[in-house]
mmCIF file with all atom_site columns, C-alpha atoms in Angstrom:
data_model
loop_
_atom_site.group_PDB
_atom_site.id
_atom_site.type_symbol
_atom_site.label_atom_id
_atom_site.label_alt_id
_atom_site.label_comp_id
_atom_site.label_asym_id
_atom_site.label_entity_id
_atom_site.label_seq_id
_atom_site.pdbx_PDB_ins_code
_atom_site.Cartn_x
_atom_site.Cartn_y
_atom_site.Cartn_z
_atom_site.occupancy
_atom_site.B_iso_or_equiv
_atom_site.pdbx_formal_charge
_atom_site.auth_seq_id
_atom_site.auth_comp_id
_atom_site.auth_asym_id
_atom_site.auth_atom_id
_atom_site.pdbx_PDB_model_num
ATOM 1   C CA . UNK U 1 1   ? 0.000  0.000  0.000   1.00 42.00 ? 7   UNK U CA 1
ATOM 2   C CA . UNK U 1 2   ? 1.360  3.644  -0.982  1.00 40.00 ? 8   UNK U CA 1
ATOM 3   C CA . UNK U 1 3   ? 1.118  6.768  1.434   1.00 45.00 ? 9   UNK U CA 1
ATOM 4   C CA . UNK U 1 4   ? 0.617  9.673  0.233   1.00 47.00 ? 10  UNK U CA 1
ATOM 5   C CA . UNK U 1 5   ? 1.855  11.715 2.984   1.00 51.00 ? 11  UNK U CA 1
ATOM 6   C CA . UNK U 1 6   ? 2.450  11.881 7.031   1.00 49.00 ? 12  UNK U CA 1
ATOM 7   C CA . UNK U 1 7   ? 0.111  11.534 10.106  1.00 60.00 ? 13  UNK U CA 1
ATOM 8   C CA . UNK U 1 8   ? 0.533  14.508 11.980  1.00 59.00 ? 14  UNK U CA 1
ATOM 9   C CA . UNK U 1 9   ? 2.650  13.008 14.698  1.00 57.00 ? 15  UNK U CA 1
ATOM 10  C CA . UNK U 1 10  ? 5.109  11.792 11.931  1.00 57.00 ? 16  UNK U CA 1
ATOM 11  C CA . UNK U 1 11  ? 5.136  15.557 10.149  1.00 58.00 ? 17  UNK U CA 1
ATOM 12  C CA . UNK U 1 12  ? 5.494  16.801 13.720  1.00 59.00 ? 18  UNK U CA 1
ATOM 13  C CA . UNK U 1 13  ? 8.326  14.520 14.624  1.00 53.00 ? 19  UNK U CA 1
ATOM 14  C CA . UNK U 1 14  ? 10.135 15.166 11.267  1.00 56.00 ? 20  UNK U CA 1
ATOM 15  C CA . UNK U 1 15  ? 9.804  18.925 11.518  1.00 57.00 ? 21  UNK U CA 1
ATOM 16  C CA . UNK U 1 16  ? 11.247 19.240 14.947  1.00 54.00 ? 22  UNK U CA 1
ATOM 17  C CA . UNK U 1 17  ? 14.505 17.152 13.353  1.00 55.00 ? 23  UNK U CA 1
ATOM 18  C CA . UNK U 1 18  ? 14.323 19.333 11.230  1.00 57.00 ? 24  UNK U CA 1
ATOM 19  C CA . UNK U 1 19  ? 14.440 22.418 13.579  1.00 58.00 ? 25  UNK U CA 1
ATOM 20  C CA . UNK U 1 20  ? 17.173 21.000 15.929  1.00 53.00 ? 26  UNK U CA 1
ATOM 21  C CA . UNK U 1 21  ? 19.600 20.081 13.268  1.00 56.00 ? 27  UNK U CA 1
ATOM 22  C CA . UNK U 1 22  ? 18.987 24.017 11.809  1.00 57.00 ? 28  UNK U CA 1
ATOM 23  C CA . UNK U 1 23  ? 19.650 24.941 15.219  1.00 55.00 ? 29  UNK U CA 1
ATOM 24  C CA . UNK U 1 24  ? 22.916 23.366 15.780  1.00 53.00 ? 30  UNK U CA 1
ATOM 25  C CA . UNK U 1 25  ? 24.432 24.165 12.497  1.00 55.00 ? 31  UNK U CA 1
ATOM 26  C CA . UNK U 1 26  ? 23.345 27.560 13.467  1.00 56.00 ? 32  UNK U CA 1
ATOM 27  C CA . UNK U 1 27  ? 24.718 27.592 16.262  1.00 51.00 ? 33  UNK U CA 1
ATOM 28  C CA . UNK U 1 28  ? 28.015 26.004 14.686  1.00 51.00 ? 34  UNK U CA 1
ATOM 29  C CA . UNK U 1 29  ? 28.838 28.921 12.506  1.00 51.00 ? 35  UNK U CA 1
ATOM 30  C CA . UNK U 1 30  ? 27.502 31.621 14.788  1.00 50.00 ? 36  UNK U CA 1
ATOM 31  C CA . UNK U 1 31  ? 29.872 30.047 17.467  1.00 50.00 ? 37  UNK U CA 1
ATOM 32  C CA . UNK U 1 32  ? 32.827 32.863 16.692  1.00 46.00 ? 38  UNK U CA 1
ATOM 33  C CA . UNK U 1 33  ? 30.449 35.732 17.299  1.00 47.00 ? 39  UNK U CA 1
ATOM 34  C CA . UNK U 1 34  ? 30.392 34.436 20.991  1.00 43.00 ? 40  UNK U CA 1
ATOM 35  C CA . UNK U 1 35  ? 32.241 36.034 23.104  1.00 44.00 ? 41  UNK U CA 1
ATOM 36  C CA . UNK U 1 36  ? 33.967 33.270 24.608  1.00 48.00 ? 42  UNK U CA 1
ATOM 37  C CA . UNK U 1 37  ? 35.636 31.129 22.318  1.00 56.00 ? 43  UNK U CA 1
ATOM 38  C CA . UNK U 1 38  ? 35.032 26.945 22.774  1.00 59.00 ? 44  UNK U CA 1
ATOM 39  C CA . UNK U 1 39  ? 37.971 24.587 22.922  1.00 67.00 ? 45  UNK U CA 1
ATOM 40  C CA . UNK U 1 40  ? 39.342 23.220 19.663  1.00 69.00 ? 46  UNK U CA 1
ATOM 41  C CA . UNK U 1 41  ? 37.576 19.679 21.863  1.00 70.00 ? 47  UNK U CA 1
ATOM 42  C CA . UNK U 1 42  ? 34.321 21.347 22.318  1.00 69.00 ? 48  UNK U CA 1
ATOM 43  C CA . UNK U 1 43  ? 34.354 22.559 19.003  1.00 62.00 ? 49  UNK U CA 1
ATOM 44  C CA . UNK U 1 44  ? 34.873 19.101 17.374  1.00 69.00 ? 50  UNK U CA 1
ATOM 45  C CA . UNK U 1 45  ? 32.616 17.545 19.334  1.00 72.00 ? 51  UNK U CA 1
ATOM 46  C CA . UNK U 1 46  ? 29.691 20.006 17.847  1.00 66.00 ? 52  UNK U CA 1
ATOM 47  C CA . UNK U 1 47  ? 30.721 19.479 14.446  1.00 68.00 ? 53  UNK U CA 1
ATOM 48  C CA . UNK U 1 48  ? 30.788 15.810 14.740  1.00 71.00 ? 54  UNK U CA 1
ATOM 49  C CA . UNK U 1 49  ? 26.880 16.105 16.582  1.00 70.00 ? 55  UNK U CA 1
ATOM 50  C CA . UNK U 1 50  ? 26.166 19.387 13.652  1.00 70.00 ? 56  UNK U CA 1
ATOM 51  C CA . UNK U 1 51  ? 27.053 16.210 10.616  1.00 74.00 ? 57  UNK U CA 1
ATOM 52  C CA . UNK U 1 52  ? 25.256 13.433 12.492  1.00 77.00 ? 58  UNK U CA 1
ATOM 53  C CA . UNK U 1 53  ? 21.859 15.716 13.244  1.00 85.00 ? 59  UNK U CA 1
ATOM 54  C CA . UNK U 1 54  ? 21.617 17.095 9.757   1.00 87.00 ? 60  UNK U CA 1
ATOM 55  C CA . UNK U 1 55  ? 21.950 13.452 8.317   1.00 90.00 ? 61  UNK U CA 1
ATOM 56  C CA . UNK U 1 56  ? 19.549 12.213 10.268  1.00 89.00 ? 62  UNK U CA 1
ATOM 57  C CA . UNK U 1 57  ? 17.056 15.148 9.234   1.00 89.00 ? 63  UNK U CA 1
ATOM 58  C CA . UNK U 1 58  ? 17.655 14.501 5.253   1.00 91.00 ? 64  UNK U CA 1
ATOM 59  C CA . UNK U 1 59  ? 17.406 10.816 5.921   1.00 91.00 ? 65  UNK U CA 1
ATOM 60  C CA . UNK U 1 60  ? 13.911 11.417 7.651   1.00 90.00 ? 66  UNK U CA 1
ATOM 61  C CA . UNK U 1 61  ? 12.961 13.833 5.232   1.00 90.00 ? 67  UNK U CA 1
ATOM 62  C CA . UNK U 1 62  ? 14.349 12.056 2.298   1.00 93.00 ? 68  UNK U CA 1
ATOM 63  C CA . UNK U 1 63  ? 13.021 8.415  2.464   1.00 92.00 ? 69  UNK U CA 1
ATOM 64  C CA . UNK U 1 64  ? 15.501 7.050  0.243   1.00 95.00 ? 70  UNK U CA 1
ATOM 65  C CA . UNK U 1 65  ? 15.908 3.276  -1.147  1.00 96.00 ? 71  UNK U CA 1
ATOM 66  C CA . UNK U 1 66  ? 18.481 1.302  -0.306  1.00 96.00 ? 72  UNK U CA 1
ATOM 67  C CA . UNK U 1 67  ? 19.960 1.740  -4.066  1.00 96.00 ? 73  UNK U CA 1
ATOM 68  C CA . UNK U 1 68  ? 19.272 5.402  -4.000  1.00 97.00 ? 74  UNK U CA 1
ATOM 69  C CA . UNK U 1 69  ? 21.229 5.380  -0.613  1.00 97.00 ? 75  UNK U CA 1
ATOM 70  C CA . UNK U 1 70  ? 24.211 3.906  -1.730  1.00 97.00 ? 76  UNK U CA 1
ATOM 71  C CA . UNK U 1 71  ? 24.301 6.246  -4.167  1.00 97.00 ? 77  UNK U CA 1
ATOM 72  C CA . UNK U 1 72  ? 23.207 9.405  -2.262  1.00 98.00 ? 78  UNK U CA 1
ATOM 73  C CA . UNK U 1 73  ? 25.632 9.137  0.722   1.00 97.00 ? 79  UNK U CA 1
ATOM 74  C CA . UNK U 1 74  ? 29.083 9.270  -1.041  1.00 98.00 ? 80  UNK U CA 1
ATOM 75  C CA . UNK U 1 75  ? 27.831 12.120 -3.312  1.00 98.00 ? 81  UNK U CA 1
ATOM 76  C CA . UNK U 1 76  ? 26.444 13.921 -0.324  1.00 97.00 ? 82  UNK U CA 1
ATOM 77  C CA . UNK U 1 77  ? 29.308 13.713 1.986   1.00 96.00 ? 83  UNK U CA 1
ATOM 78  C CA . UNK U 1 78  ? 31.328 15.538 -1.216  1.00 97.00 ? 84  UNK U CA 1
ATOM 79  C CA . UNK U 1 79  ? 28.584 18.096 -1.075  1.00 97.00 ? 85  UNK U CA 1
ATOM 80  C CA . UNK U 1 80  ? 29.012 18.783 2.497   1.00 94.00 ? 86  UNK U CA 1
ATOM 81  C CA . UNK U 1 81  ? 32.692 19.001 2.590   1.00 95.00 ? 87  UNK U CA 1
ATOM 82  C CA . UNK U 1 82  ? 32.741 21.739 -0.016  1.00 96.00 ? 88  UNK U CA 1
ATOM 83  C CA . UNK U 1 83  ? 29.997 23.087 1.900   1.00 94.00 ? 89  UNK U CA 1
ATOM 84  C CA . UNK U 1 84  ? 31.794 22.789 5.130   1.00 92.00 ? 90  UNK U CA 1
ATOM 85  C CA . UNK U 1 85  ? 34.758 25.230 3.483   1.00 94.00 ? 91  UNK U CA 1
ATOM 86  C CA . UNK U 1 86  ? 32.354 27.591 2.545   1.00 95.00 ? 92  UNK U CA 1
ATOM 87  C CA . UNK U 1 87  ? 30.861 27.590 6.014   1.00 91.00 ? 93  UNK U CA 1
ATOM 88  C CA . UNK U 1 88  ? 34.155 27.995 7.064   1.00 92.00 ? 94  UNK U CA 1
ATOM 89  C CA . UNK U 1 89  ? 35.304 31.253 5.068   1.00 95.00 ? 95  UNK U CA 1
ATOM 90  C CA . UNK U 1 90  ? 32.161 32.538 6.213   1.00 93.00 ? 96  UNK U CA 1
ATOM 91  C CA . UNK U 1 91  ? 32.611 31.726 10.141  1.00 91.00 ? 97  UNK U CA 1
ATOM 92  C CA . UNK U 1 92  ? 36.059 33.586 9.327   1.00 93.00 ? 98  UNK U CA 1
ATOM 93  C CA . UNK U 1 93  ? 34.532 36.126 7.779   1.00 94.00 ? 99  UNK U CA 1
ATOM 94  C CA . UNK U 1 94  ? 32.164 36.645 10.856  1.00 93.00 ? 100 UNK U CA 1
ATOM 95  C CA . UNK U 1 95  ? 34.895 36.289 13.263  1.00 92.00 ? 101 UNK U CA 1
ATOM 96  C CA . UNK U 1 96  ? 37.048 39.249 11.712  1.00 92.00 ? 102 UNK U CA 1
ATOM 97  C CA . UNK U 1 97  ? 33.662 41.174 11.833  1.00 93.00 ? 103 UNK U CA 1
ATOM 98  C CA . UNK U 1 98  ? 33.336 40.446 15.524  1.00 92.00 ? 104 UNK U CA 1
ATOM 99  C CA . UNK U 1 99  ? 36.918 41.567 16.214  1.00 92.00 ? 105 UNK U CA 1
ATOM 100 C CA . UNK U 1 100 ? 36.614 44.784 14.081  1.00 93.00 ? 106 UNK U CA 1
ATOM 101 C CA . UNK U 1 101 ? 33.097 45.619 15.806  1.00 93.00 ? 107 UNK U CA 1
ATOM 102 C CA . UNK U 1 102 ? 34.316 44.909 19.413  1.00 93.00 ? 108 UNK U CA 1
ATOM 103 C CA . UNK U 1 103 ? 37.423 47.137 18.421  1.00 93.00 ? 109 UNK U CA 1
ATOM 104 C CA . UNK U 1 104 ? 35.193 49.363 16.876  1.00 93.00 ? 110 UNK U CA 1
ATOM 105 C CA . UNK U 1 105 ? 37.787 50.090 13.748  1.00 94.00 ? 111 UNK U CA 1
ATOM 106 C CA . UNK U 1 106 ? 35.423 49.242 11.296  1.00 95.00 ? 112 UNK U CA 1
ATOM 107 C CA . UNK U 1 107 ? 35.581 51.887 8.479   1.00 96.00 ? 113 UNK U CA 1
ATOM 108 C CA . UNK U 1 108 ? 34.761 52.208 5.125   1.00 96.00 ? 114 UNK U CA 1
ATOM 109 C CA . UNK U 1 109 ? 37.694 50.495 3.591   1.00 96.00 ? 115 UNK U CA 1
ATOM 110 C CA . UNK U 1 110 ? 36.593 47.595 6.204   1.00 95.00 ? 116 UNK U CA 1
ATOM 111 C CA . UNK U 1 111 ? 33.104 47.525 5.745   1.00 95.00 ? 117 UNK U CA 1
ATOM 112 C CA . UNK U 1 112 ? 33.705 47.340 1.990   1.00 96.00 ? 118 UNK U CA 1
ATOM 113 C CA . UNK U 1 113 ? 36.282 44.645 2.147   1.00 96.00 ? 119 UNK U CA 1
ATOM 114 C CA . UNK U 1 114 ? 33.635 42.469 4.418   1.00 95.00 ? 120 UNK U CA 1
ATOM 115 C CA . UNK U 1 115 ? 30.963 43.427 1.554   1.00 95.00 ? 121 UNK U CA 1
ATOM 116 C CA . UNK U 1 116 ? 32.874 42.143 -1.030  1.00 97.00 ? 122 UNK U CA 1
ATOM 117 C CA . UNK U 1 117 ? 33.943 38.911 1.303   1.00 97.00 ? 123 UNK U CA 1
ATOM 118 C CA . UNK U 1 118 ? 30.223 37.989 1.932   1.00 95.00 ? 124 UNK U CA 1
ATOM 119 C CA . UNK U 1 119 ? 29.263 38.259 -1.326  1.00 97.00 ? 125 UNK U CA 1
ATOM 120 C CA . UNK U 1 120 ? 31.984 36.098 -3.304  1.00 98.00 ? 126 UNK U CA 1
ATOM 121 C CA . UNK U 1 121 ? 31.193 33.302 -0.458  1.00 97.00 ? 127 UNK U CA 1
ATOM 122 C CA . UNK U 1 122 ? 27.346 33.431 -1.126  1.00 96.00 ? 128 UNK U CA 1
ATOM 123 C CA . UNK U 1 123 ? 28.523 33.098 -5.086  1.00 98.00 ? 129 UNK U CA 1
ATOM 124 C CA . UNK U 1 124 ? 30.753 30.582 -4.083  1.00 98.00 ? 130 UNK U CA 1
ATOM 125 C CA . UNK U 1 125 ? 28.058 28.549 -2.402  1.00 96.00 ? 131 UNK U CA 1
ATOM 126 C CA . UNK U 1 126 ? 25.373 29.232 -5.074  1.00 97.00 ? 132 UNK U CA 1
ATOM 127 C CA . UNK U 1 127 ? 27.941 27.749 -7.869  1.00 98.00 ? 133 UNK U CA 1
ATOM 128 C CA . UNK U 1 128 ? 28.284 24.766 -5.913  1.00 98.00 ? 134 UNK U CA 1
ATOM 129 C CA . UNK U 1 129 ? 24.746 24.106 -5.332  1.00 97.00 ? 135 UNK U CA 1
ATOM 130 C CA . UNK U 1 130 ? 23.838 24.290 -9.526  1.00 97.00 ? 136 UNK U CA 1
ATOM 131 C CA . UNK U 1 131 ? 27.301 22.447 -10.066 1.00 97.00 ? 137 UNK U CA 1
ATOM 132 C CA . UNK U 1 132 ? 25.895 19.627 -7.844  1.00 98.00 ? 138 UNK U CA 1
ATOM 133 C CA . UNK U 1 133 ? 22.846 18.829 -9.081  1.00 98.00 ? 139 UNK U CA 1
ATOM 134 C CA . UNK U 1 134 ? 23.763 16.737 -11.876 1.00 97.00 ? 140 UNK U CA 1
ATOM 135 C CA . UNK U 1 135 ? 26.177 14.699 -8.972  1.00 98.00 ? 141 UNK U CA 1
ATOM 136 C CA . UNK U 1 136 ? 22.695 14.355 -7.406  1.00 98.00 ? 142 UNK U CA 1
ATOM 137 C CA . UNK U 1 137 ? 20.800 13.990 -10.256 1.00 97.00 ? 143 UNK U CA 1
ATOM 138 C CA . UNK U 1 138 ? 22.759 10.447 -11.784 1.00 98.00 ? 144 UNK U CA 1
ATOM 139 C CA . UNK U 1 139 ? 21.978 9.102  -8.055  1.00 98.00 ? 145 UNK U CA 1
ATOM 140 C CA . UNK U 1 140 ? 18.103 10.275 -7.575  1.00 98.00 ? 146 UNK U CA 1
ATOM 141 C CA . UNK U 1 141 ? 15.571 10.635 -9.107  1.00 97.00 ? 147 UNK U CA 1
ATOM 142 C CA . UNK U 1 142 ? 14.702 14.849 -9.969  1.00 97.00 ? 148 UNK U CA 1
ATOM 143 C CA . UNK U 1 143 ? 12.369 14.957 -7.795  1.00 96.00 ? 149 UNK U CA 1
ATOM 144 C CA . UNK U 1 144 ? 14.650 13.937 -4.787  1.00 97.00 ? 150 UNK U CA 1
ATOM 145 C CA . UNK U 1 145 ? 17.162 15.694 -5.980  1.00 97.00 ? 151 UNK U CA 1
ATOM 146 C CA . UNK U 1 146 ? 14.484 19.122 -5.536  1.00 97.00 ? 152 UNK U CA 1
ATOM 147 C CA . UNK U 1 147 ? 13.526 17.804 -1.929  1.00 96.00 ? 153 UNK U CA 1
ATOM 148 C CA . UNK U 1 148 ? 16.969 17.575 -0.947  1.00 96.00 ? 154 UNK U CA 1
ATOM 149 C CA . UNK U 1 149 ? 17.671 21.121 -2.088  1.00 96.00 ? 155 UNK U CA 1
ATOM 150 C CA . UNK U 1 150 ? 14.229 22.243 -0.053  1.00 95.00 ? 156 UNK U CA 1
ATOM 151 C CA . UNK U 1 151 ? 15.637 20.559 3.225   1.00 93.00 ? 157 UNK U CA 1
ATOM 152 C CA . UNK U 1 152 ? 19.376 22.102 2.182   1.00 92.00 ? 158 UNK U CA 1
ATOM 153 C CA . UNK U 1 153 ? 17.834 25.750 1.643   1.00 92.00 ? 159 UNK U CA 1
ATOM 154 C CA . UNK U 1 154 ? 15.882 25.058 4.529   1.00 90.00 ? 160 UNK U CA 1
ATOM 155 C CA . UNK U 1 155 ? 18.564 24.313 6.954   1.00 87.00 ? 161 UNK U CA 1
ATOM 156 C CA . UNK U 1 156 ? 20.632 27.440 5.604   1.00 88.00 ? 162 UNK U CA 1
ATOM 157 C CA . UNK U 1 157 ? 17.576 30.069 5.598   1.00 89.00 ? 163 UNK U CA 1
ATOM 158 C CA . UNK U 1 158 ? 17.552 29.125 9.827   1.00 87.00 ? 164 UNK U CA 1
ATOM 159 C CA . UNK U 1 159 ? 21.387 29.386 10.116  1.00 84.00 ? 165 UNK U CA 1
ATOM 160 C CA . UNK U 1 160 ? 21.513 32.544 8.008   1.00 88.00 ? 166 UNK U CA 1
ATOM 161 C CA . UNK U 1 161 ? 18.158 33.906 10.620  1.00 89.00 ? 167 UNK U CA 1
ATOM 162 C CA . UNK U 1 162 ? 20.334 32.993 13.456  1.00 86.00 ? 168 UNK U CA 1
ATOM 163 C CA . UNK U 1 163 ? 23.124 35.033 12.475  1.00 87.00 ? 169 UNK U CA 1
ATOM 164 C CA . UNK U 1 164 ? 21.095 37.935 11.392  1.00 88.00 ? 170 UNK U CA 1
ATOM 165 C CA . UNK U 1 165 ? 19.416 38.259 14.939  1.00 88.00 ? 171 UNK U CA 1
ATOM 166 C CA . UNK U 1 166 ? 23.025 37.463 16.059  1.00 88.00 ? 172 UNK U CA 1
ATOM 167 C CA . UNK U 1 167 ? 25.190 40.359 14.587  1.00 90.00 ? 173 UNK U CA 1
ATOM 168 C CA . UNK U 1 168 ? 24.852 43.346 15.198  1.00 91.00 ? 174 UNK U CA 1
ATOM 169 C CA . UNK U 1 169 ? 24.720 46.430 12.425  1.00 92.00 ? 175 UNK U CA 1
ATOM 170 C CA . UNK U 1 170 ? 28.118 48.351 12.106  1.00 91.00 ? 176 UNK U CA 1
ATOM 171 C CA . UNK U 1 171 ? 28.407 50.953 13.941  1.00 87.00 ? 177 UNK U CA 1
#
């Protein structure tokens, strides 16, 4: 017999894996606007928990086959890799922000040089999503391949919500 669809206590349970794995990675990359700094320890450990918690929401969310799986997983850990460097740059990126605004020497020639910064890593992470969907695409089915994306955007528009109610505006 087919489904089409979730009860509402399996949409529930799926949306708040959803939410918590958001929330970590969120709090992942937000972690250098803290003011106190984790331990290189600490700091693994979250990553480690940040990679098992979002897996565990695309596999939920996903419902893939055991052929589609083999194929997936490989093609996805490449994905996040890259991804991780991009994340990366940009946790960088907001940890030079945080020094400059605590210093308060941000000026123009700054500001502009963190303007330019954010926007070639948001290019940089938009080429890699187009360049991967034909990886994804000779592993799923399209259709897959677009709900992946949804959970990926998904995941990103609450990390990129956390950081904007996390930084504060030049000043």
């Amino acid at each position: 017999m087919v489904r089409k669809g979730f009860t509402q206590q399996e949409g529930e349970e799926k949306m708040m894996l959803f939410r918590m794995g958001a929330m970590v990675v969120a709090l992942l990359v937000a972690g250098p606007v803290l003011a106190q700094e984790p331990s290189a320890d600490t700091m693994q450990a979250l990553k480690d928990k940040v990679k098992a918690d979002k897996k565990l929401v695309v596999s939920a969310n996903l419902n893939l086959t055991d052929a589609e799986a083999k194929g997936f997983w490989p093609v996805y850990e490449s994905y996040q890799k890259e991804l991780g460097g991009i994340n990366q740059r940009l946790a960088t990126l907001i940890k030079s922000y945080a020094d400059g605004y605590n210093a308060n020497t941000i000026d123009d020639a700054t500001a502009k040089k963190l303007l330019n910064d954010v926007v070639s890593i948001e290019q940089d992470e938009a080429a890699l999503r187009k360049s991967s969907i034909g990886k994804f695409e000779k592993v799923l089915p399209m259709k897959k391949v677009a709900i992946y994306y949804q959970i990926e955007n998904k995941i990103r528009a609450v990390v990129k919500y956390e950081l904007a109610a996390a930084i504060p505006l030049v000043k």
